[in-house]
Short mmCIF file of C-alpha atoms in Angstrom, two decimals:
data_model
loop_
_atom_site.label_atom_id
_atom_site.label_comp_id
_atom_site.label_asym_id
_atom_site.label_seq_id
_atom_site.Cartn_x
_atom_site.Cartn_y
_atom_site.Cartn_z
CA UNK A 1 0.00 0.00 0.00
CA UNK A 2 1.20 3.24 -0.96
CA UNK A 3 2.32 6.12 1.76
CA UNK A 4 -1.05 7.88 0.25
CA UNK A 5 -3.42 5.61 0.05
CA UNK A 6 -2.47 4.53 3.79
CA UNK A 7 -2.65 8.34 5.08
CA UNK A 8 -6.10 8.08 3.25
CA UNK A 9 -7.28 4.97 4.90
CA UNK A 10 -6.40 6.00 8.45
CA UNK A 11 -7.61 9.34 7.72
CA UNK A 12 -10.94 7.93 6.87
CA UNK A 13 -11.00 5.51 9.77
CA UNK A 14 -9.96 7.98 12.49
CA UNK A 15 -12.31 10.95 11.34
CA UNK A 16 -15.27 8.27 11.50
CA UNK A 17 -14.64 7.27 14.41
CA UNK A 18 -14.47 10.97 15.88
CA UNK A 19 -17.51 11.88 13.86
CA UNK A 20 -19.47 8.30 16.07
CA UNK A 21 -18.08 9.69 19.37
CA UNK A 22 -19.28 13.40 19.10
CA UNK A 23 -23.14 12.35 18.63
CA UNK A 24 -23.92 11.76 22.30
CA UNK A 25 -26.13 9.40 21.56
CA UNK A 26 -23.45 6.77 20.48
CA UNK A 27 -21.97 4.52 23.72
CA UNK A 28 -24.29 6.31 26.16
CA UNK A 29 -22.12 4.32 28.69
CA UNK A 30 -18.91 6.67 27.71
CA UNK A 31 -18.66 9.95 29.27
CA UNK A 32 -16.64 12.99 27.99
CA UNK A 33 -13.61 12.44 29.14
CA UNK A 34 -13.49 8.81 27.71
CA UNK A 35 -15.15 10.06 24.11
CA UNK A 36 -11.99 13.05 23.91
CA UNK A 37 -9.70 10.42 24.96
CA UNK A 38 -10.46 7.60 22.62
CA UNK A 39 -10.49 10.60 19.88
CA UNK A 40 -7.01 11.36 20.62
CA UNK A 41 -5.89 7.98 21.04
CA UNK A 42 -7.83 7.13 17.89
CA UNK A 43 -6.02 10.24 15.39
CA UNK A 44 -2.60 9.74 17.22
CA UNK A 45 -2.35 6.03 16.08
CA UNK A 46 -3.78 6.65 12.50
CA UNK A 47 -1.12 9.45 12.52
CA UNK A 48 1.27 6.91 13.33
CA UNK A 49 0.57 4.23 10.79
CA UNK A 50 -0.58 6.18 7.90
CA UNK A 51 1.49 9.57 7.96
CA UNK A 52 5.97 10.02 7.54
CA UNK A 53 4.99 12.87 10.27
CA UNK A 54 7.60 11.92 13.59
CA UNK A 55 6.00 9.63 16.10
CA UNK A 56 7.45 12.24 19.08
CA UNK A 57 5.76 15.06 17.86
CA UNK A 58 2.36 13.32 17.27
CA UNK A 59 2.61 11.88 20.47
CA UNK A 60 3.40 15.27 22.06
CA UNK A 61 0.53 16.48 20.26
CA UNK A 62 -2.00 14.10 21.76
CA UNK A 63 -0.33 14.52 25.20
CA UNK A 64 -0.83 18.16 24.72
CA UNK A 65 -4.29 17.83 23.12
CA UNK A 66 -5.42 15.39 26.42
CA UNK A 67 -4.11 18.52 29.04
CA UNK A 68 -5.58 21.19 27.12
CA UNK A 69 -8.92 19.58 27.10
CA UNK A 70 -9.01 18.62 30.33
CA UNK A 71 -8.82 14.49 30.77
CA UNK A 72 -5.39 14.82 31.98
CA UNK A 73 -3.62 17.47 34.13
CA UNK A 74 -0.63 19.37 32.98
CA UNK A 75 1.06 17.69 36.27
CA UNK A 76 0.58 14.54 34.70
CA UNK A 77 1.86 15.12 31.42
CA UNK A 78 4.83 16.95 32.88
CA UNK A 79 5.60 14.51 36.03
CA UNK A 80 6.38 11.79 33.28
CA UNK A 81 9.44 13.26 32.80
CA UNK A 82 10.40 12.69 36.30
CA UNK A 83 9.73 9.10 36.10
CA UNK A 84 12.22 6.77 37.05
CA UNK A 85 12.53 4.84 34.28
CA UNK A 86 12.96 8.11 32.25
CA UNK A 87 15.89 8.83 34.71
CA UNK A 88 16.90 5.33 34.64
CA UNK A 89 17.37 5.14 30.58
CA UNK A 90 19.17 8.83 30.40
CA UNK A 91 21.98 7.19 32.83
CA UNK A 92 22.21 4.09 31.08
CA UNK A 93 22.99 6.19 28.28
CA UNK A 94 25.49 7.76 29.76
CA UNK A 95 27.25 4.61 30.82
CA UNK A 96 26.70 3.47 27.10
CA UNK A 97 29.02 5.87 26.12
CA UNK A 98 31.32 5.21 28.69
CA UNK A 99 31.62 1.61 27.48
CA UNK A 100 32.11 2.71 23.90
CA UNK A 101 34.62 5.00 24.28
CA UNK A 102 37.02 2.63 25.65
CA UNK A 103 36.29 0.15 23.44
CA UNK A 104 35.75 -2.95 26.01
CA UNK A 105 32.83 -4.39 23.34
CA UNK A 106 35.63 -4.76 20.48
CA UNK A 107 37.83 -6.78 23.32
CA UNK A 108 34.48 -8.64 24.43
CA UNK A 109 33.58 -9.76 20.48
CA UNK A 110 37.11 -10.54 19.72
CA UNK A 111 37.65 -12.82 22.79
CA UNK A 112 34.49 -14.40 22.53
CA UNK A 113 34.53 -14.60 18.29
CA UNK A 114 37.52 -15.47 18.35
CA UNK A 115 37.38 -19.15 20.06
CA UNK A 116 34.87 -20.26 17.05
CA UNK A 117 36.26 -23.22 14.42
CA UNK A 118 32.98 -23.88 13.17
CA UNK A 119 30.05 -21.91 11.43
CA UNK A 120 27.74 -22.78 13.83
CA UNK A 121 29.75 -21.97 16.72
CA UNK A 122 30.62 -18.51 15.31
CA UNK A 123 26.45 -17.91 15.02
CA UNK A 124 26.03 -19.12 19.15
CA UNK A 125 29.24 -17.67 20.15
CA UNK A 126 27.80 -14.02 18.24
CA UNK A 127 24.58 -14.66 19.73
CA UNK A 128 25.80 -14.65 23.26
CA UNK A 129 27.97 -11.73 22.32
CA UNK A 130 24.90 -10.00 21.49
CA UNK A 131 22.89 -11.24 24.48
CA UNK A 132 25.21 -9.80 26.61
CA UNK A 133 25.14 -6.35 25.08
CA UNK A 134 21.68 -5.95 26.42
CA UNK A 135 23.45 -5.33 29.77
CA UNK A 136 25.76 -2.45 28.31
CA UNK A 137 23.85 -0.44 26.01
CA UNK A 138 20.44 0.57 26.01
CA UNK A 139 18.22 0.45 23.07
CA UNK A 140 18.37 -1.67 20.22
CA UNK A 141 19.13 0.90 17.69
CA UNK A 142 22.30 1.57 20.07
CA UNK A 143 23.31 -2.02 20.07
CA UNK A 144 22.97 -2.41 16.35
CA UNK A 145 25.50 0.90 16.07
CA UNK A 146 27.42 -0.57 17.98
CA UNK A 147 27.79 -4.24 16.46
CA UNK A 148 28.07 -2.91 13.20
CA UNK A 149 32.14 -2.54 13.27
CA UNK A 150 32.07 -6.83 14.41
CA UNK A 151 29.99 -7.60 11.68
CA UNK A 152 32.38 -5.65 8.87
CA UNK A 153 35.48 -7.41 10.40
CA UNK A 154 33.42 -11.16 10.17
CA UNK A 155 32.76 -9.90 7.09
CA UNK A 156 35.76 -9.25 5.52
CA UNK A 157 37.70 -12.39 7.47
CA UNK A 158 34.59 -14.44 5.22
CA UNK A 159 34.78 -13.06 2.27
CA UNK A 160 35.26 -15.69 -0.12
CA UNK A 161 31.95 -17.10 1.26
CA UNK A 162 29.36 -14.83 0.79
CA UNK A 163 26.33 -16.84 1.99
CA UNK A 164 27.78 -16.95 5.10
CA UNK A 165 28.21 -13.11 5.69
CA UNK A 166 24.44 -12.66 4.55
CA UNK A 167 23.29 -15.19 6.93
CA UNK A 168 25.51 -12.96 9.60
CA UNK A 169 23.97 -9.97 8.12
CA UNK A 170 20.66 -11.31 8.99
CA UNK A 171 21.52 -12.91 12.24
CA UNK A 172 23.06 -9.55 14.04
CA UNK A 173 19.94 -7.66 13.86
CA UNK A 174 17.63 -10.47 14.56
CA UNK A 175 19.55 -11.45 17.88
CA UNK A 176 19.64 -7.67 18.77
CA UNK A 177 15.59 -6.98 18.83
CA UNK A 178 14.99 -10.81 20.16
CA UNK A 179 17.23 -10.53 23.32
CA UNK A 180 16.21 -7.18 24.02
CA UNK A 181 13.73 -8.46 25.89
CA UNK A 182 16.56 -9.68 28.83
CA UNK A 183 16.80 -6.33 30.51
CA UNK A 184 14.38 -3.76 31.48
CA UNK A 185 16.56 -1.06 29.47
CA UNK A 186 16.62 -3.11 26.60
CA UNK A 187 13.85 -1.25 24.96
CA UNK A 188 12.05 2.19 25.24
CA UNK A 189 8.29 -0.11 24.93
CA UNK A 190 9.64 -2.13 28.32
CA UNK A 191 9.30 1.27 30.07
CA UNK A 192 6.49 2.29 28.64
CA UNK A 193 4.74 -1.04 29.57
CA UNK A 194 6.18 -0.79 33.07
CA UNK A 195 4.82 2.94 33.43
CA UNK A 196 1.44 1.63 32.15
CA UNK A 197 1.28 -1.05 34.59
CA UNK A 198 2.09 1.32 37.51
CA UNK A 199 -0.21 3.69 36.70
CA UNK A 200 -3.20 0.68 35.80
CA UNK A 201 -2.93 -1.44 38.40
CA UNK A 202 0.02 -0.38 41.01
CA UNK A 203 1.64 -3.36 39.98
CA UNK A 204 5.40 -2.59 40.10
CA UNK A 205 7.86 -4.44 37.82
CA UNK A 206 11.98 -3.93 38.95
CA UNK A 207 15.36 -4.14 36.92
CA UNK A 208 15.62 -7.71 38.95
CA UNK A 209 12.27 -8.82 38.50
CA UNK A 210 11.97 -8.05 34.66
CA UNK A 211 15.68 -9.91 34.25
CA UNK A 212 14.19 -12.94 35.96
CA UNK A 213 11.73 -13.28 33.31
CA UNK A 214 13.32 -11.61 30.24
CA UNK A 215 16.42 -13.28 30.38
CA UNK A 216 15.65 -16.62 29.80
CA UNK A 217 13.42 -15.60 27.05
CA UNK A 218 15.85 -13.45 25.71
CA UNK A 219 18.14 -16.77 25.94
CA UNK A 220 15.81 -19.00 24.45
CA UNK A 221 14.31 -16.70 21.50
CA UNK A 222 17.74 -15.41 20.63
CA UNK A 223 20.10 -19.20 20.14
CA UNK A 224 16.62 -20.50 18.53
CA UNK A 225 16.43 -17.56 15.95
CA UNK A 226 20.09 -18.16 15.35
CA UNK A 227 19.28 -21.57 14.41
CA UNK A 228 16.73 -20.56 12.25
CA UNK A 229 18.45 -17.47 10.50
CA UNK A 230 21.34 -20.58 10.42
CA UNK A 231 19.53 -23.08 8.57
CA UNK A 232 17.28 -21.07 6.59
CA UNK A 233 19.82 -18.70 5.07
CA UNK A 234 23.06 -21.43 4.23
CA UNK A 235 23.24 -25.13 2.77
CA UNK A 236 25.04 -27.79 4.72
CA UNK A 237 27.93 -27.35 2.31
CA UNK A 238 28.42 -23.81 3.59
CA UNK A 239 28.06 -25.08 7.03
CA UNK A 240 30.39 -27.86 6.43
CA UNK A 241 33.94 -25.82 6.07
CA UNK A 242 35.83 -24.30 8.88
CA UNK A 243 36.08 -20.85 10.34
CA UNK A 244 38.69 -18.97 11.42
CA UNK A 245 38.41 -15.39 12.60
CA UNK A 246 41.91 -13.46 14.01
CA UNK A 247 42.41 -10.99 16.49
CA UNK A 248 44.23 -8.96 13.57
CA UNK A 249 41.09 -9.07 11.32
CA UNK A 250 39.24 -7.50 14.07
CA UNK A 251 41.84 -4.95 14.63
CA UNK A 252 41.39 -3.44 11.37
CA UNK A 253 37.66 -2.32 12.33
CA UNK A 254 38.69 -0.94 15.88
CA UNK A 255 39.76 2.38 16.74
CA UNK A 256 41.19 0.47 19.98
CA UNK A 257 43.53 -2.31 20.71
CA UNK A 258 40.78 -5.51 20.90
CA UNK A 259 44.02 -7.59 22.54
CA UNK A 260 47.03 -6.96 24.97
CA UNK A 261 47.52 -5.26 28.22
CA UNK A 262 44.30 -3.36 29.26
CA UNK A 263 44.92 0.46 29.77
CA UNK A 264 43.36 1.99 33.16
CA UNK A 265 40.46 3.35 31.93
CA UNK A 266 39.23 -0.07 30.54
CA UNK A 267 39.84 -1.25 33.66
CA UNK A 268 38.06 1.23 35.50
CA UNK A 269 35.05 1.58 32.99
CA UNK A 270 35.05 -2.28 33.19
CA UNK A 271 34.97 -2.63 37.48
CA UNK A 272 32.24 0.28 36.91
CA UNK A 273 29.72 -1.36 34.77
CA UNK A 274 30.29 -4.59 36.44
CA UNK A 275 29.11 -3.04 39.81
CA UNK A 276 26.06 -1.42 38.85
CA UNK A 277 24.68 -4.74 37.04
CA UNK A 278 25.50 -6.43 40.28
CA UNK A 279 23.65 -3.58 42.22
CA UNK A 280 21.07 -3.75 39.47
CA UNK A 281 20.62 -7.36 40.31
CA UNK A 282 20.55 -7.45 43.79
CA UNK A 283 17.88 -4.38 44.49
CA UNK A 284 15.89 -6.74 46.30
CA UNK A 285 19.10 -6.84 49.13
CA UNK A 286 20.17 -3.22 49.34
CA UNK A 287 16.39 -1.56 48.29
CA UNK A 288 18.46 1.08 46.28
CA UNK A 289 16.23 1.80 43.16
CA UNK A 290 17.95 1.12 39.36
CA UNK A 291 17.69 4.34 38.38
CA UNK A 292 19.63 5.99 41.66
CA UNK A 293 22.39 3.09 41.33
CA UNK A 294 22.71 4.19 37.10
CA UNK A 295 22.37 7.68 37.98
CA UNK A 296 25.58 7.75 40.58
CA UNK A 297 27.22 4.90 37.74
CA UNK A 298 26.91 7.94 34.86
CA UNK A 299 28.23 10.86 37.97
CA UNK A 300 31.41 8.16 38.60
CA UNK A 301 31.62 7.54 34.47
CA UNK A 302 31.40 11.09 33.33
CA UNK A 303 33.79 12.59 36.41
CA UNK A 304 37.11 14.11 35.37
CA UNK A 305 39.14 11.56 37.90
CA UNK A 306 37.29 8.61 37.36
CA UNK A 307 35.29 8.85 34.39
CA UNK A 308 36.27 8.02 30.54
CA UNK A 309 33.98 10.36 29.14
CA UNK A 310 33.00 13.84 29.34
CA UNK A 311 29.13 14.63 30.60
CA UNK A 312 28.51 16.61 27.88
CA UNK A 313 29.64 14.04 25.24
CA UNK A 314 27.73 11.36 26.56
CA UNK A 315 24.87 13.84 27.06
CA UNK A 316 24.77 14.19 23.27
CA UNK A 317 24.35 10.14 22.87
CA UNK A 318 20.90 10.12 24.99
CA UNK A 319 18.18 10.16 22.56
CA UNK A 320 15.95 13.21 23.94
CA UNK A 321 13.02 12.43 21.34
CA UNK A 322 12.71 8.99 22.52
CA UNK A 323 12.27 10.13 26.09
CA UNK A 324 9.88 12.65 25.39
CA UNK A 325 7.72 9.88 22.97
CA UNK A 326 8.21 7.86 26.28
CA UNK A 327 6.44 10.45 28.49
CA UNK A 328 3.51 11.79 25.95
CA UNK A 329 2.93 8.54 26.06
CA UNK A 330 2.85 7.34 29.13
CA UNK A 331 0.39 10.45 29.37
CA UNK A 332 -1.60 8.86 27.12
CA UNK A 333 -1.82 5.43 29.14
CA UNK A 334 -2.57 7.38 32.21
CA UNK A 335 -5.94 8.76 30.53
CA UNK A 336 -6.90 5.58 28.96
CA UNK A 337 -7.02 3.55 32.21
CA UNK A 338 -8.35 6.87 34.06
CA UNK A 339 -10.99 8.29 31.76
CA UNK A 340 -12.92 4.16 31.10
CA UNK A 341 -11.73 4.58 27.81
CA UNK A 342 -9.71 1.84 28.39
CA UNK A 343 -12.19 -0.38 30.26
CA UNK A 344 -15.12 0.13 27.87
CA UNK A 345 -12.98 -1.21 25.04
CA UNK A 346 -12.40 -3.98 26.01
CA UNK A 347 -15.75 -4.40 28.02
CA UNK A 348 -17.31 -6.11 24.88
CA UNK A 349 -15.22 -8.90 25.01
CA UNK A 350 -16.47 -12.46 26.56
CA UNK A 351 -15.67 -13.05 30.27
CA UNK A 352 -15.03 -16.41 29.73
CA UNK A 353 -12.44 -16.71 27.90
CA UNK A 354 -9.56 -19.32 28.64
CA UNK A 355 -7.07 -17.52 30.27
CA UNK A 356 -4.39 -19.52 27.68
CA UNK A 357 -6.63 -18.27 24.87
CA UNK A 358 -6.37 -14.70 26.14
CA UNK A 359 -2.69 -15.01 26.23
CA UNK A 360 -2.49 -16.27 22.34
CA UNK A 361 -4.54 -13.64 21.08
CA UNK A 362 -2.30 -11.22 22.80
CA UNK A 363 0.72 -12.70 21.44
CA UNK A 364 -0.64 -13.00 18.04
CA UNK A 365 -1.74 -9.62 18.27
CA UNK A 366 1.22 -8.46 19.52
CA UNK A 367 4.05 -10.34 16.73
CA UNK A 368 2.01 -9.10 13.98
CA UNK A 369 1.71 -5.29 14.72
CA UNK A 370 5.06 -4.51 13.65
CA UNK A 371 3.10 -4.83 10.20
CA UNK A 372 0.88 -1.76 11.00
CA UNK A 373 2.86 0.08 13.47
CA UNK A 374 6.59 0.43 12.85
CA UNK A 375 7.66 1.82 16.18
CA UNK A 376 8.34 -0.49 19.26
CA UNK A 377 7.44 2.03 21.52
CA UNK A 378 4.03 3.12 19.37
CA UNK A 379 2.91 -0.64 19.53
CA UNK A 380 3.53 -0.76 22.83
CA UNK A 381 1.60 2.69 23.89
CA UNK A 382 -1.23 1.33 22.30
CA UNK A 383 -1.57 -2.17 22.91
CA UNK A 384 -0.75 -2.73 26.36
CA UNK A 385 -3.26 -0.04 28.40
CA UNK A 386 -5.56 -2.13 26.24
CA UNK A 387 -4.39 -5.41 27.03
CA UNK A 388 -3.93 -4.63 30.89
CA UNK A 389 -7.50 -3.31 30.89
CA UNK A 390 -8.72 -6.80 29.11
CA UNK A 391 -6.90 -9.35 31.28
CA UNK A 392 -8.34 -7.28 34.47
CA UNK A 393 -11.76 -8.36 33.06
CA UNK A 394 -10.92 -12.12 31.18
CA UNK A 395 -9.27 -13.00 35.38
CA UNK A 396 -5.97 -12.59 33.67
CA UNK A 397 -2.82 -11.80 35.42
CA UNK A 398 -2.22 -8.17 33.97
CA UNK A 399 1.34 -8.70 34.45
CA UNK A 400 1.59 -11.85 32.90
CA UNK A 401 -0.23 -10.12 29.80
CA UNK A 402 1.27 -6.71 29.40
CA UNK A 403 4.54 -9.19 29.75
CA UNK A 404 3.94 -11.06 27.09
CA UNK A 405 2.51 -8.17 24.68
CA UNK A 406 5.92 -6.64 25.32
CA UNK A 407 8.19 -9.19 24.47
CA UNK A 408 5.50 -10.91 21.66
CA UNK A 409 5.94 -7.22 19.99
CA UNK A 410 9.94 -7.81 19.64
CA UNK A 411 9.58 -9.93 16.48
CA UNK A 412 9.74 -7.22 13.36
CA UNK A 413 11.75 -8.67 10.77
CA UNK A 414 9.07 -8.94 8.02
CA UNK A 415 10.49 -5.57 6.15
CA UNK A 416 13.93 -3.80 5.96
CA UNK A 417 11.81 -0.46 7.73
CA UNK A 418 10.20 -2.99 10.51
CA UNK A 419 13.05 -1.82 12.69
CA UNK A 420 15.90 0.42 12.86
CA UNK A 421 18.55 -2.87 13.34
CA UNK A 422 16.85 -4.43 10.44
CA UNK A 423 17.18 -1.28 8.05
CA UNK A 424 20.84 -0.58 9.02
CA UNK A 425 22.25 -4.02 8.16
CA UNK A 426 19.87 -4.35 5.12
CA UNK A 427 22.42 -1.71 3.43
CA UNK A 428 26.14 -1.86 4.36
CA UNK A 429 28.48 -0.58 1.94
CA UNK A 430 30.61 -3.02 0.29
CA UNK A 431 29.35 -5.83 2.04
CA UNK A 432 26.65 -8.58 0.41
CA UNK A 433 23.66 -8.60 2.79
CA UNK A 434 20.08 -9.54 2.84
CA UNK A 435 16.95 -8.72 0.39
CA UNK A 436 13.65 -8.28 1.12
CA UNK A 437 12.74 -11.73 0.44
CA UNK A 438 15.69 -12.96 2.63
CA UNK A 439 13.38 -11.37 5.12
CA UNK A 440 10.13 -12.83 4.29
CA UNK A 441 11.62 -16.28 4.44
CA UNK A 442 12.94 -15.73 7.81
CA UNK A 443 9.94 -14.38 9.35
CA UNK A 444 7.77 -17.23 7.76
CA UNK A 445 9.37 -19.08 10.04
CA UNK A 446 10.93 -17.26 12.64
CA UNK A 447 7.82 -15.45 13.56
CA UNK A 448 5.32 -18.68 14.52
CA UNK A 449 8.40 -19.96 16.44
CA UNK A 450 8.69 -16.94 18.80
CA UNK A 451 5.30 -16.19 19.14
CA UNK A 452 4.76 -20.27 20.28
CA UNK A 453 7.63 -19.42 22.82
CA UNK A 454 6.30 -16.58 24.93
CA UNK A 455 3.47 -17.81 24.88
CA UNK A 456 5.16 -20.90 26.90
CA UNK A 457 7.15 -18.91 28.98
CA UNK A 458 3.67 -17.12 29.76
CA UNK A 459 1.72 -19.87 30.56
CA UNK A 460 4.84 -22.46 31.80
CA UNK A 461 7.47 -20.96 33.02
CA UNK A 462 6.96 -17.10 34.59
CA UNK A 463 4.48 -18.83 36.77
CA UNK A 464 7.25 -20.64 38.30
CA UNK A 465 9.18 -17.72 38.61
CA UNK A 466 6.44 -16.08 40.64
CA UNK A 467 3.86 -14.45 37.51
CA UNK A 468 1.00 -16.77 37.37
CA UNK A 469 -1.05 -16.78 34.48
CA UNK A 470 -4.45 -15.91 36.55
CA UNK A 471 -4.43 -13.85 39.80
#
């Protein structure tokens, strides 16, 4: 469908749905501050599918459009800025850059790349490399930046075997948006879902609870989409030969020394970021909340005895418009669940409805939006108030559902624009990589697969881990 004919269709479909909520005889059980709530939501997330108009400033605009009219307060739209998890993500940032500046990830890939003899242990041993980046830098757009240098010096160490550096082509940003899931700052949606949850239902989900759950998935999802991008992408015979990847080759695509003696401030950055994911982990023990253990990680980072990068450098890395999408919509949450909007949504729906039943339409739901709405973060804003809202009423565990929205939402592989990863490896200079259809075949596949696995983590495996499935 063209950009046109899409800004026509949810042009259409918004402005009839306004026009059915201003006649006050229409859903006499929805008052006003539902009906101008529902016709925000409603224009916002046409203006999101159908228009090249920047999801920050629509969202802005709808948070703006809620406070002026009323449903929300201008406290509210404001105080989401002073969230922690706002706070949380700027310092994580901030550490981010930290990291990157004294190149510890080039060390990290060539130590752990380096051991592999075989093709398949080169995808695993990636895939953990990637895993692990979750931990260091926030985002996924980040980590793809990131990665990008280790996947030109694989690259050029296979170059005689091209098949091979698509299927890595494909397999970096896969693994990226699959084990983002592992870490509550893996993603601006996990926020947003947390914020939505909080406001919903004063269920509160930490840094140590959300790694409970989201790392094994993150685990699981990520070594079985290598598998897949693996065997779907290569014959046996390009399987069959050995690998060999050298510290040298690596070399060439660092702007820092990947082996030998490590200088001070790797040591320092390293002993750094290794202490605040162990105070990340154990918050339960000490009670001291994420973001006031990232905020005093960035003050010790960016300070001129200690740090190994300047404030105002790694300022310039934190991506302000994704933290002010994050609050407008978090606004936006707030009045669904306040004004009933939310509620009489989803009041249609039956009440008896199989609580494993629930949870597959919400996965379903939740894989294929990346079709309709490109950004994480937009799917998120507007599926999970509504799926939170649902599960109260179907006896679902809220958590369990806005959970497994969240992660179900990580698949968007279908198109090179699905996802920011996807679009920057789809085009690397000088380097064979993927085509559209590469992409299609993967995500017949790949996207069945992940949606069958959160939904057994949801129903099999977070209940052991102390999210049941029904409350």
């Amino acid at each position: 469908m063209t950009l046109n004919l899409r800004l026509a269709a949810a042009l259409c479909a918004a402005l009839s749905l306004c026009a059915l909520l201003a006649v006050p005889a229409n859903f006499p059980a929805l008052g006003g501050d539902a009906r101008l709530t529902l016709a925000v939501f409603a224009l916002a997330t046409c203006a999101w599918i159908g228009t090249p108009i920047d999801d920050t400033y629509i969202a802005l605009g709808a948070g703006l459009a809620l406070t002026a009219t009323g449903v929300i307060s201008s406290d509210t739209l404001f105080g989401t800025l002073g969230e922690d998890t706002v706070w949380l993500l700027i310092c994580a940032f901030v550490l981010a850059a930290a990291v990157a500046r004294t190149g510890l990830a080039g060390r990290a890939a060539a130590f752990l790349v380096g051991g592999a003899r075989t093709v398949r242990q080169l995808v695993h041993l990636t895939t953990a490399a990637l895993v692990v980046t979750a931990f260091a830098v926030p985002a996924t757009s980040g980590r793809a930046a990131l990665a990008l240098p280790v996947f030109l010096a694989l690259a050029k160490a296979l170059a005689d075997r091209k098949r091979l550096v698509v299927m890595l082509a494909l397999l970096f940003p896969t693994v990226i948006l699959l084990s983002a899931v592992a870490t509550l700052i893996g993603a601006g949606a996990h926020l947003i879902a947390v914020s939505v949850l909080w406001e919903a239902t004063g269920d509160r989900i930490g840094f140590t609870q959300w790694l409970l759950l989201g790392l094994p998935l993150a685990v699981a999802s990520s070594h079985l989409a290598a598998e897949t991008v693996l065997l779907t992408t290569t014959r046996r015979a390009d399987r069959a030969g050995p690998v060999r990847v050298t510290a040298e080759e690596m070399q060439r695509h660092s702007d820092s020394p990947v082996t030998g003696p490590w200088t001070q401030a790797e040591k320092r950055c390293a002993l750094l970021l290794a202490t605040v994911v162990a105070l990340w982990c154990s918050e339960p023990l000490h009670r001291v909340s994420p973001a006031v253990v990232a905020l005093i990680g960035a003050v010790v980072a960016s300070s001129p005895a200690l740090g190994t990068v300047r404030l105002k450098d790694a300022l310039r890395t934190v991506p302000w418009s994704l933290l002010l999408f994050m609050a407008a919509t978090m606004a936006m949450g707030v009045a669904l669940a306040d004004s009933g909007a939310a509620g009489w949504l989803v009041s249609g729906l039956p009440a008896d409805v199989a609580p494993a039943a629930f949870l597959g339409v919400v996965v379903a739901v939740s894989t294929a939006a990346h079709l309709v709405l490109q950004s994480r973060s937009a799917r998120s804003s507007v599926l999970v108030p509504l799926v939170i809202a649902a599960a109260v009423g179907a006896g679902v565990n809220p958590v369990a559902a806005a959970l497994a929205s969240t992660a179900a939402a990580g698949f968007c592989h279908t198109l090179p624009a699905s996802a920011k990863p996807v679009t920057l490896f789809a085009d690397v200079p000088g380097v064979p990589t993927y085509t559209p259809r590469d992409l299609l075949r993967l995500s017949a596949v790949l996207a069945p697969l992940t949606a069958l696995l959160v939904l057994f983590f949801a129903a099999a495996v977070w209940p052991l881990l102390g999210v049941p499935v029904t409350r």
